[in-house]
Coordinates of C-alpha atoms and ligand atoms in Angstrom, one line a residue:
X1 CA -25.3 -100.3 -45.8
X2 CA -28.6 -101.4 -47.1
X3 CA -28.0 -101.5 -50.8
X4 CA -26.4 -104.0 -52.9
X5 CA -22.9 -103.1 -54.1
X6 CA -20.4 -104.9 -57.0
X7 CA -18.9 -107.0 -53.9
X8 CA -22.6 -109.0 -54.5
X9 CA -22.7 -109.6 -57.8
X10 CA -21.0 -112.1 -59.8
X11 CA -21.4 -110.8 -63.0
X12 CA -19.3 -113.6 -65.3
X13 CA -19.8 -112.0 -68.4
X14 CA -22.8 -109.9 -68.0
X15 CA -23.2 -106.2 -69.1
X16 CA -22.3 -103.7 -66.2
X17 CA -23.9 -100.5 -66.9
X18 CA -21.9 -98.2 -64.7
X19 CA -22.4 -94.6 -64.0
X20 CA -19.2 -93.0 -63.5
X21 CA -18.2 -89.2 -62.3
X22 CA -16.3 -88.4 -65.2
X23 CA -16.5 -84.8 -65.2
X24 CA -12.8 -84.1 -65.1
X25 CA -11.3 -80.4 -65.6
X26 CA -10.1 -80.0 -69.3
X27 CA -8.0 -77.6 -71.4
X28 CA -7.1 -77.8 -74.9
X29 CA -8.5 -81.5 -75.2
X30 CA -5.9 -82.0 -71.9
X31 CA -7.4 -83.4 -69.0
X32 CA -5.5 -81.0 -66.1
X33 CA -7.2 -83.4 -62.8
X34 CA -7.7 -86.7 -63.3
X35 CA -8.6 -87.5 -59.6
X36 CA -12.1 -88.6 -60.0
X37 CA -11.2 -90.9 -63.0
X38 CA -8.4 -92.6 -60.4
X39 CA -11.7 -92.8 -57.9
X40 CA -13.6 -95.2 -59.6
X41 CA -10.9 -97.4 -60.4
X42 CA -11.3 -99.8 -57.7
X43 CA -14.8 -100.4 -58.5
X44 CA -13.9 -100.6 -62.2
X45 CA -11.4 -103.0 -61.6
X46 CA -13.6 -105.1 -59.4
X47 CA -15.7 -105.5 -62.2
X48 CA -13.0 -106.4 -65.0
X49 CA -12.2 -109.1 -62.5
X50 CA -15.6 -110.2 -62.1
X51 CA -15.3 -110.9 -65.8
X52 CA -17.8 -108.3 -66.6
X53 CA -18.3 -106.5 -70.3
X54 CA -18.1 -102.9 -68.6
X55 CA -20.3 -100.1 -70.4
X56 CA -19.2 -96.1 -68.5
X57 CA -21.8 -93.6 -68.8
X58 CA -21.1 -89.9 -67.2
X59 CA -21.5 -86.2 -67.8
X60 CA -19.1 -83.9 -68.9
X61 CA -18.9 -79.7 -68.4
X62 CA -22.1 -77.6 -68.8
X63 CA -23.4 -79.4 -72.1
X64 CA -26.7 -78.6 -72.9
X65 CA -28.7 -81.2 -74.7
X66 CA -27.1 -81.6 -78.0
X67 CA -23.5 -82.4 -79.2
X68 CA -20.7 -80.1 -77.9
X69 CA -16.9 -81.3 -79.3
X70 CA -15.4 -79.4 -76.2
X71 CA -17.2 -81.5 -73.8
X72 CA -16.5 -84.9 -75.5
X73 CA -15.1 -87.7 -73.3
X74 CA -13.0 -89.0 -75.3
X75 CA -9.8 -87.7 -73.6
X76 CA -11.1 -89.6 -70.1
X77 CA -11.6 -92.7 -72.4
X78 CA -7.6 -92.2 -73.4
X79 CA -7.0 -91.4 -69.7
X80 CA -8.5 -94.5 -68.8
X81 CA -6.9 -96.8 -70.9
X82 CA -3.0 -94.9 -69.3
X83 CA -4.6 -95.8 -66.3
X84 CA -5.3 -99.6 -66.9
X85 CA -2.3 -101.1 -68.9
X86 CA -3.4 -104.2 -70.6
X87 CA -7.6 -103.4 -70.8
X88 CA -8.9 -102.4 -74.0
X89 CA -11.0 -99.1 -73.5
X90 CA -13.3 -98.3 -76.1
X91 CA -15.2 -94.7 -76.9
X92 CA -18.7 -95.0 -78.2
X93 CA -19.0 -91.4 -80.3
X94 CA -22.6 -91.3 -78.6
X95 CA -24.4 -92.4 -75.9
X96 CA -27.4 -94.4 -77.3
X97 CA -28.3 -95.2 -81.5
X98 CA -27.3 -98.0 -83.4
X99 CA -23.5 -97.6 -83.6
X100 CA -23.5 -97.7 -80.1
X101 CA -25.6 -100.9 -79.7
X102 CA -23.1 -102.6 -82.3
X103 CA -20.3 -101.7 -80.1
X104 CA -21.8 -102.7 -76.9
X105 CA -22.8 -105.8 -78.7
X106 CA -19.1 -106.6 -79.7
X107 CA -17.8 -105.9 -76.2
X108 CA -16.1 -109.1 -74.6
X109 CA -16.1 -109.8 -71.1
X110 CA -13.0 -108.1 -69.4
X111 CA -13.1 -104.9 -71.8
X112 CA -14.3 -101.7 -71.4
X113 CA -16.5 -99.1 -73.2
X114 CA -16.5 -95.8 -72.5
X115 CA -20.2 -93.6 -74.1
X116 CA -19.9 -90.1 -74.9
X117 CA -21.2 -87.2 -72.8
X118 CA -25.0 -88.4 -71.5
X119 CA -25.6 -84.5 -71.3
X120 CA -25.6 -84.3 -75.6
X121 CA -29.4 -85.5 -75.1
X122 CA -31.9 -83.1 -73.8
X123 CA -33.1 -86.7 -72.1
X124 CA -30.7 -87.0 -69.4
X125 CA -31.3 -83.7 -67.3
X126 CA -34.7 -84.0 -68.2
X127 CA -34.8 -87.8 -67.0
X128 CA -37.1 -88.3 -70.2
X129 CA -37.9 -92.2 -69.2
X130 CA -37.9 -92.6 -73.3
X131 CA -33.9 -91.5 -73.2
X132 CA -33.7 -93.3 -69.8
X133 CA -34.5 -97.2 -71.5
X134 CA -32.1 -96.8 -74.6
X135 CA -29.3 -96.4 -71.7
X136 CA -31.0 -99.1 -69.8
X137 CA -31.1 -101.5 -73.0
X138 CA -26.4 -101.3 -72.7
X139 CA -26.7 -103.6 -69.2
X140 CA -27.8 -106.6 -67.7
X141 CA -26.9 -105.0 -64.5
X142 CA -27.0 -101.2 -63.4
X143 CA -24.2 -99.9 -61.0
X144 CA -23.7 -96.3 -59.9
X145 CA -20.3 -94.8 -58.8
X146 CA -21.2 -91.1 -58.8
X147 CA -22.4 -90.1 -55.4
X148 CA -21.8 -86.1 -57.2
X149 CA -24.6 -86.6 -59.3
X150 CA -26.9 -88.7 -56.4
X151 CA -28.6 -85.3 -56.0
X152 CA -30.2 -85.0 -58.8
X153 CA -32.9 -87.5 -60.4
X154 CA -31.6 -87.8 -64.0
X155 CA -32.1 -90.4 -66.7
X156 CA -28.8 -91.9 -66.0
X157 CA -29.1 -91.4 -62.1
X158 CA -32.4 -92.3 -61.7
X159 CA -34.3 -93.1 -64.6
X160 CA -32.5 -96.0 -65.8
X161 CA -33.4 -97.7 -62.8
X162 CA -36.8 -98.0 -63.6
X163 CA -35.9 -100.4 -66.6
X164 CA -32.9 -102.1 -65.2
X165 CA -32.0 -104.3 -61.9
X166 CA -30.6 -104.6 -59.7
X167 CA -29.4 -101.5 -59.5
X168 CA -26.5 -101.8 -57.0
X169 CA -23.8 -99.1 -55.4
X170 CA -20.1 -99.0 -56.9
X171 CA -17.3 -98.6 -53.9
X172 CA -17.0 -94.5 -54.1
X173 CA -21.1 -94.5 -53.7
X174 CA -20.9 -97.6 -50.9
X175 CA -18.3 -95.4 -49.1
X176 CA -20.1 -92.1 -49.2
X177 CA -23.5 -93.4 -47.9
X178 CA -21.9 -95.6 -45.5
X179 CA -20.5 -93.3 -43.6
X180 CA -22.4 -89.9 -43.7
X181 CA -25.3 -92.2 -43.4
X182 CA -23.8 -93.6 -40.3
X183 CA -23.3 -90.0 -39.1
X184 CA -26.4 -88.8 -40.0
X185 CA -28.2 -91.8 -38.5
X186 CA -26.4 -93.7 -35.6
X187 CA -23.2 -91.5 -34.9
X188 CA -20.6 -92.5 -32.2
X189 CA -21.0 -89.2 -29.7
X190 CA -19.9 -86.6 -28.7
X191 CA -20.9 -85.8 -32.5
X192 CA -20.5 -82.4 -33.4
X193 CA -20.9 -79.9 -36.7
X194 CA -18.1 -77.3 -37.9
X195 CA -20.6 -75.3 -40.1
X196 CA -18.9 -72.2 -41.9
X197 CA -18.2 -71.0 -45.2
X198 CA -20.3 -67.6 -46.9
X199 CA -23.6 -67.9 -46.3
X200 CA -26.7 -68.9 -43.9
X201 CA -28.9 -68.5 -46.7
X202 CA -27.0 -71.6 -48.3
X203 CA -27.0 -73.5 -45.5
X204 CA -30.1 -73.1 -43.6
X205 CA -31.6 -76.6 -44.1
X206 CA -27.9 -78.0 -43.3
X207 CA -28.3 -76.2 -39.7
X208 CA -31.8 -76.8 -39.2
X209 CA -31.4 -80.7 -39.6
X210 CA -27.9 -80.7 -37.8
X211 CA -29.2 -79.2 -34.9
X212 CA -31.6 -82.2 -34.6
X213 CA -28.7 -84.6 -34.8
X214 CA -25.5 -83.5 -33.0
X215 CA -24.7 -82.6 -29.7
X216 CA -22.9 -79.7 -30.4
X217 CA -22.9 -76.9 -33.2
X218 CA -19.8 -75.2 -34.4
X219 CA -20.3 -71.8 -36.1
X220 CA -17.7 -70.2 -38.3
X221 CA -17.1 -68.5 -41.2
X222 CA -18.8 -65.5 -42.7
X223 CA -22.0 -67.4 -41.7
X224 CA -21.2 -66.5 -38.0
X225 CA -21.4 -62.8 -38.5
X226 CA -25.6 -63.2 -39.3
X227 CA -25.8 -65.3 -36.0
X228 CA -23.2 -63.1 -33.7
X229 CA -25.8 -59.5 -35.5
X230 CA -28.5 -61.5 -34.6
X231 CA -27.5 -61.6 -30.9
X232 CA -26.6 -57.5 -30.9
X233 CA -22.9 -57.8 -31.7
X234 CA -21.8 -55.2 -33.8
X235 CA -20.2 -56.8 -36.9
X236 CA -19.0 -54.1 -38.8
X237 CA -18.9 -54.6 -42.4
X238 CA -18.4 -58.2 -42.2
X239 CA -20.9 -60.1 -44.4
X240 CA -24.3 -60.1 -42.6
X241 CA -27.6 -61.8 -44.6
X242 CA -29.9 -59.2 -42.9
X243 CA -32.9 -60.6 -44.3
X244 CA -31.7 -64.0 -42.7
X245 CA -31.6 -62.6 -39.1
X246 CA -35.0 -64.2 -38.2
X247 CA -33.3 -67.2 -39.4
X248 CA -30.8 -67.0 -37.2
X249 CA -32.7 -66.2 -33.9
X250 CA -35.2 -69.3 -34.7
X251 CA -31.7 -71.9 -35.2
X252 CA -30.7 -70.1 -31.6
X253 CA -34.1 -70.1 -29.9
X254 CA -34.3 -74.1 -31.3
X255 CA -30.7 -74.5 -30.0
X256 CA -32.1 -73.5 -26.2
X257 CA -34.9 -75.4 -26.5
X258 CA -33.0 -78.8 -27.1
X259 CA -30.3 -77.6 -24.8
X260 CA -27.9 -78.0 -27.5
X261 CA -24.7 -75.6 -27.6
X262 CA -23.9 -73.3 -30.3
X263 CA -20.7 -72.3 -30.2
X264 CA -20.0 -68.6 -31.9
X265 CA -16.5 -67.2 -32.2
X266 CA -15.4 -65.0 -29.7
X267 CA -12.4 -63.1 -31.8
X268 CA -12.1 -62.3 -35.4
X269 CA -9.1 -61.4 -38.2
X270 CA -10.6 -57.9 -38.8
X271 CA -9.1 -56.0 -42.5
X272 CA -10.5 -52.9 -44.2
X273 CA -10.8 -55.4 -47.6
X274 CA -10.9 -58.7 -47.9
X275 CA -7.2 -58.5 -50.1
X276 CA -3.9 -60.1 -49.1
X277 CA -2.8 -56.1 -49.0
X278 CA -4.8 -54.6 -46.4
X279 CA -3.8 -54.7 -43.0
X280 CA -5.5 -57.1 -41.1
X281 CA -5.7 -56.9 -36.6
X282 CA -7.3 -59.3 -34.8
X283 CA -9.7 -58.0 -32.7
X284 CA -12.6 -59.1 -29.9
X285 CA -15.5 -60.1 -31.4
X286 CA -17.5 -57.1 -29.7
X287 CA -15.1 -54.6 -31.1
X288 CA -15.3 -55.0 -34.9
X289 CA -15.0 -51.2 -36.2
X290 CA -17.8 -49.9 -38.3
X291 CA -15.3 -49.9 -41.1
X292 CA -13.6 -53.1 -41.2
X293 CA -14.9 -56.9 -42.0
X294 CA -14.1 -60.3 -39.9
X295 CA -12.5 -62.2 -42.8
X296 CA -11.1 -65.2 -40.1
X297 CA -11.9 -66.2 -36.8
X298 CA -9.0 -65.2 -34.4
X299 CA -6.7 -67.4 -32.1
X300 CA -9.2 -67.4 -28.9
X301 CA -11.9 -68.9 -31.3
X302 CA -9.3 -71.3 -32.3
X303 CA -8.8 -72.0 -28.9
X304 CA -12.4 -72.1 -28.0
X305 CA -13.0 -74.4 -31.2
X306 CA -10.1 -77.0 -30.7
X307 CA -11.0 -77.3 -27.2
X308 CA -14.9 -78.1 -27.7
X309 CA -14.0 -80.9 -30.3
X310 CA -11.7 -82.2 -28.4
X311 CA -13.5 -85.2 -26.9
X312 CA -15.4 -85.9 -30.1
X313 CA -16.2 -89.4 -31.8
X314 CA -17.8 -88.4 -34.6
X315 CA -17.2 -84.8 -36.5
X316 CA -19.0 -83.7 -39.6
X317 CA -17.2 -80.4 -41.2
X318 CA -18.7 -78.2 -43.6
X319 CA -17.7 -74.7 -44.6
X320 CA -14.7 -72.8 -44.5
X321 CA -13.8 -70.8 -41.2
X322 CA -12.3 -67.9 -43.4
X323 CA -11.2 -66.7 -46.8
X324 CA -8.7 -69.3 -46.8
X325 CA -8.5 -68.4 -50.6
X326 CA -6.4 -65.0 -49.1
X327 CA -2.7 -66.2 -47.4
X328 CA -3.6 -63.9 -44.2
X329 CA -7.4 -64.9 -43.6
X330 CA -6.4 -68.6 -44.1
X331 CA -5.2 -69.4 -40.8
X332 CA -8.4 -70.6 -39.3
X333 CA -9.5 -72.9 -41.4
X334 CA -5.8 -74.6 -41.9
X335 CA -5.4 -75.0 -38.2
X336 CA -8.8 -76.6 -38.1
X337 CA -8.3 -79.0 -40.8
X338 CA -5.0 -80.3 -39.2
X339 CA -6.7 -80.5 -35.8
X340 CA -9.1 -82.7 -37.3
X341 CA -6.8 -84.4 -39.1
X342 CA -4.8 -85.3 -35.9
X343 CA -8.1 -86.5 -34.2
X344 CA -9.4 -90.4 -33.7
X345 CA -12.6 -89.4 -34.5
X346 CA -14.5 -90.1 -37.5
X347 CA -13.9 -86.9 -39.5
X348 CA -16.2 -85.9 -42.4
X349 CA -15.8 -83.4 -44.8
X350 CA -18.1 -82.1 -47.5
X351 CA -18.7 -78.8 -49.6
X352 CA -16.8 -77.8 -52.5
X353 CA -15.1 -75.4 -50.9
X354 CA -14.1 -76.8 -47.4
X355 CA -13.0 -80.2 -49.5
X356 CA -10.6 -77.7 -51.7
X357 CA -9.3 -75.8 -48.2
X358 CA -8.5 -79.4 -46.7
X359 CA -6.7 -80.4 -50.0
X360 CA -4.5 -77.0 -50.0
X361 CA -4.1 -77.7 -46.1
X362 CA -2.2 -81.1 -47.3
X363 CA -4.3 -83.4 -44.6
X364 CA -7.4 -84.4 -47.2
X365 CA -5.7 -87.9 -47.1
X366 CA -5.6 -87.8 -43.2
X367 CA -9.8 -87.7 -42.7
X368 CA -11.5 -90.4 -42.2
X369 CA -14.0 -89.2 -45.4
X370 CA -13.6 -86.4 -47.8
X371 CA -17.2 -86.5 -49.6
X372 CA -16.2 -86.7 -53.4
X373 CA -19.9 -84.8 -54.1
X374 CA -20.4 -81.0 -53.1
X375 CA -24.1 -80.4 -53.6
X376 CA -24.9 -84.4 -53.2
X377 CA -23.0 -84.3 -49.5
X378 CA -25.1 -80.6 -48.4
X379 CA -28.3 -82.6 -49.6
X380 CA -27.2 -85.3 -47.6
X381 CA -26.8 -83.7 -44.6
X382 CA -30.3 -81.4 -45.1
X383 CA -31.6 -85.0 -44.3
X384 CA -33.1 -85.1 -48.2
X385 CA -33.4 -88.3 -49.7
X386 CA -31.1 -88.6 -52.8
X387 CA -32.5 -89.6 -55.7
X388 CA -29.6 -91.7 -57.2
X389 CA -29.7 -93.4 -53.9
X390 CA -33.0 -93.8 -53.4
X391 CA -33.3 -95.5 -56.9
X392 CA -30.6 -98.3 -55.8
X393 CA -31.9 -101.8 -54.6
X394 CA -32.7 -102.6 -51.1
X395 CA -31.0 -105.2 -49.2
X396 CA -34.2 -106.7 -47.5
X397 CA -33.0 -105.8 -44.2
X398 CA -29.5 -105.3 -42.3
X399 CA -31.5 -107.6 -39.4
X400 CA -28.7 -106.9 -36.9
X401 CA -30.9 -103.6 -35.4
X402 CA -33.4 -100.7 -36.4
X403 CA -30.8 -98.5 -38.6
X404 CA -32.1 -99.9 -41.7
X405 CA -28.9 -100.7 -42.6
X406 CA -26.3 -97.6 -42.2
X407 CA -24.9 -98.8 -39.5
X408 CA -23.2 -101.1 -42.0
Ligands
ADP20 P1 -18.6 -75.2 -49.2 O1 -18.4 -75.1 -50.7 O2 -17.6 -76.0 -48.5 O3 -20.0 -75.7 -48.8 P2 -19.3 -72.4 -49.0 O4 -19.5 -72.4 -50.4 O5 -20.5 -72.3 -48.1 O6 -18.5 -73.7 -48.6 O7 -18.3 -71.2 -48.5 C1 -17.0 -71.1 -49.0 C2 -16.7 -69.6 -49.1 O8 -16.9 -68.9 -47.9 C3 -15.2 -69.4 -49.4 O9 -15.1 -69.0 -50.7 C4 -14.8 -68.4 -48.3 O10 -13.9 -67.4 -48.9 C5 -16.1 -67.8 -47.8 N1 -15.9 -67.2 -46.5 C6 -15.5 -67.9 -45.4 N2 -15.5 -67.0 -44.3 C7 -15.8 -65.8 -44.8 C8 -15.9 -64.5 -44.2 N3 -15.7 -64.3 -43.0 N4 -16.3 -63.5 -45.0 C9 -16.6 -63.7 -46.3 N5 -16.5 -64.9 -46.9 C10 -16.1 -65.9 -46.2
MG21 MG1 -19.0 -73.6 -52.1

């Protein structure tokens, strides 16, 4: 890794301004997941050892410039302090002003301060550099822990940096771009991509820059129906894009031209509706009736899959392989996810949705990487350059080779 993380710093009483995924699920002032509080407490820890005064900044719910009581964060602040017997947690009711600045001022090494919701200022979203120094004025040092927001150049992402430094990567952030950057840059081969889920429309650049990288690509999901059309199979009703089919031939004419595989499947779990109550068959991929939908791939694309991954070092995994949401079209995508999850290889997951299907598979623990960041993890792998990352200082060099530093 080529950025500084908290392992570099010694900060001995200095002000760690530290942005934090926060942006826990809450009902009636309960949090109801506190998993991505829990996720930042080995770099918060790290620091309170350090003998840092730690100042929290995050975002909370769909807030939309101005105060909003049911997005405060004050029940993560009390969540927090459960979660760290002993440490004195503070809530700031703002995020910058003059109350704030007395209570960051009266913060002792080894304590906490937790500011409320960043997104109660029109000046976050809009990284407004104005908005961006008063959050820069809390630190001496800037750290960021929320790879979930790396996507998107906001004042407390991205901004801040331009008034504060070092800017340097919390554990959670060090982890994420260590290894999909290591994928994405210098993977151990065989490397192949699992690519499903709803749509190619979502996922074109994901495909497009894949195809560049890996040896192999995996195709499955409803996704597969616009590429198996494209190639004059008869999907039925399953969900095509048909104003992606051009799409699709271009990915599979580029495929042939770098000799690269692209591996379709060859059976499918058919149903009139995509409901737990209609009858489902499993049929051959070339005999999907004109009235029914491929809501799962079948056991011989199972098969076809587990066999082509088999020798693989390196694995990235994106997109469901069915509606696992629905019992009977679930079957696919479960028996993928514990393959993988029984593999050596380095196995990375990311997308919402495929990070929710390996969590109700029970094997999320069993990967080498779950991405914590949904839309951060697809920019990632379009091969975009993430703002919140971007903004984070460079180690001169790793020296060791030419990866400028993933390999790391
Ligand atoms: P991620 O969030 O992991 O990037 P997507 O959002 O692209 O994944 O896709 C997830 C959705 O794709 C799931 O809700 C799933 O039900 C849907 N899906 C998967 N296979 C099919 C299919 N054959 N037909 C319709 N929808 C599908
Ligand atoms: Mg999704």
């Amino acid at each position: 890794m080529n950025k500084f993380t908290v392992r570099d710093i010694d900060f001995n009483g200095a002000r760690a301004l530290v942005r934090v995924d926060f942006n826990v699920p809450i009902k009636n002032g309960k949090i109801t997941d506190d998993t991505r509080i829990r996720a930042t407490l080995p770099t918060i820890k790290n620091l309170l050892e350090s003998r840092a005064r730690v100042i929290l900044m995050s975002h909370l719910g769909k807030a939309k410039g101005s105060p909003d009581p049911q997005f405060s964060l004050k029940p993560a602040a009390e969540r927090l302090g459960e979660l760290l017997p002993g440490v004195t947690v503070k809530f700031a009711p703002d995020c910058i002003g003059d109350e704030v600045k007395k209570m960051v001022d009266s913060l002792n090494a080894g304590e906490i301060l937790l500011l409320e919701n960043l997104r109660f200022h029109k000046g976050e979203e809009g990284n407004d550099p104005e908005f961006a120094k008063k959050l820069a004025a809390w630190g001496d040092i800037y750290v960021n822990d929320a790879f979930g927001t790396a996507h998107r150049a906001h004042a407390s992402t991205e901004g801040v940096t331009k008034f504060l430094s070092p800017a340097i990567a919390g554990f959670l952030m060090e982890k994420e771009i260590a290894i999909i950057g290591k994928a994405l840059s210098n993977p151990e081969r065989p490397f192949y991509a699992l690519i499903g889920g709803a749509k190619v429309s979502s996922k074109i650049e994901v495909l497009e820059n894949l195809l560049k990288i890996v040896d192999k690509l995996i195709i499955g999901g409803g996704m597969a129906f616009t590429f198996l059309k494209a190639q004059g199979v008869a999907v039925g009703k399953s969900l095509v894009e048909d104003d992606k089919l051009e799409v699709a031939k271009e990915i599979l004419k580029k495929a042939k031209e770098l000799k690269k595989e692209i591996v379709l499947p060859t059976d499918a779990v058919i149903a009139a509706e995509m409901k737990e109550e209609s009858p489902e068959k499993i049929v051959d991929i070339n005999s999907i009736p004109a009235d029914m939908a491929g809501y799962d791939i079948g056991p011989k694309s199972i098969e076809h899959f587990m066999s082509v991954l088999k020798d693989a070092k390196t694995i990235i995994w994106n997109g469901p392989m069915g509606v696992f949401e629905v019992n009977k079209f679930a079957k696919g995508t479960f028996d993928v996810a514990k393959l993988l999850a029984g593999m050596k290889a380095t196995t990375i997951v990311g997308g919402g949705d495929s990070v929710a299907a390996v969590e109700k598979a029970g094997v999320a623990d069993k990967m080498t990487h779950v991405s914590t960041g949904g839309g951060a993890s697809l920019e990632f792998m379009e091969g975009k350059i993430l703002p919140g990352v971007a903004a984070l200082t460079e180690r001169s060099s790793c020296g060791s080779c030419s990866c400028s530093g993933s390999c790391h």
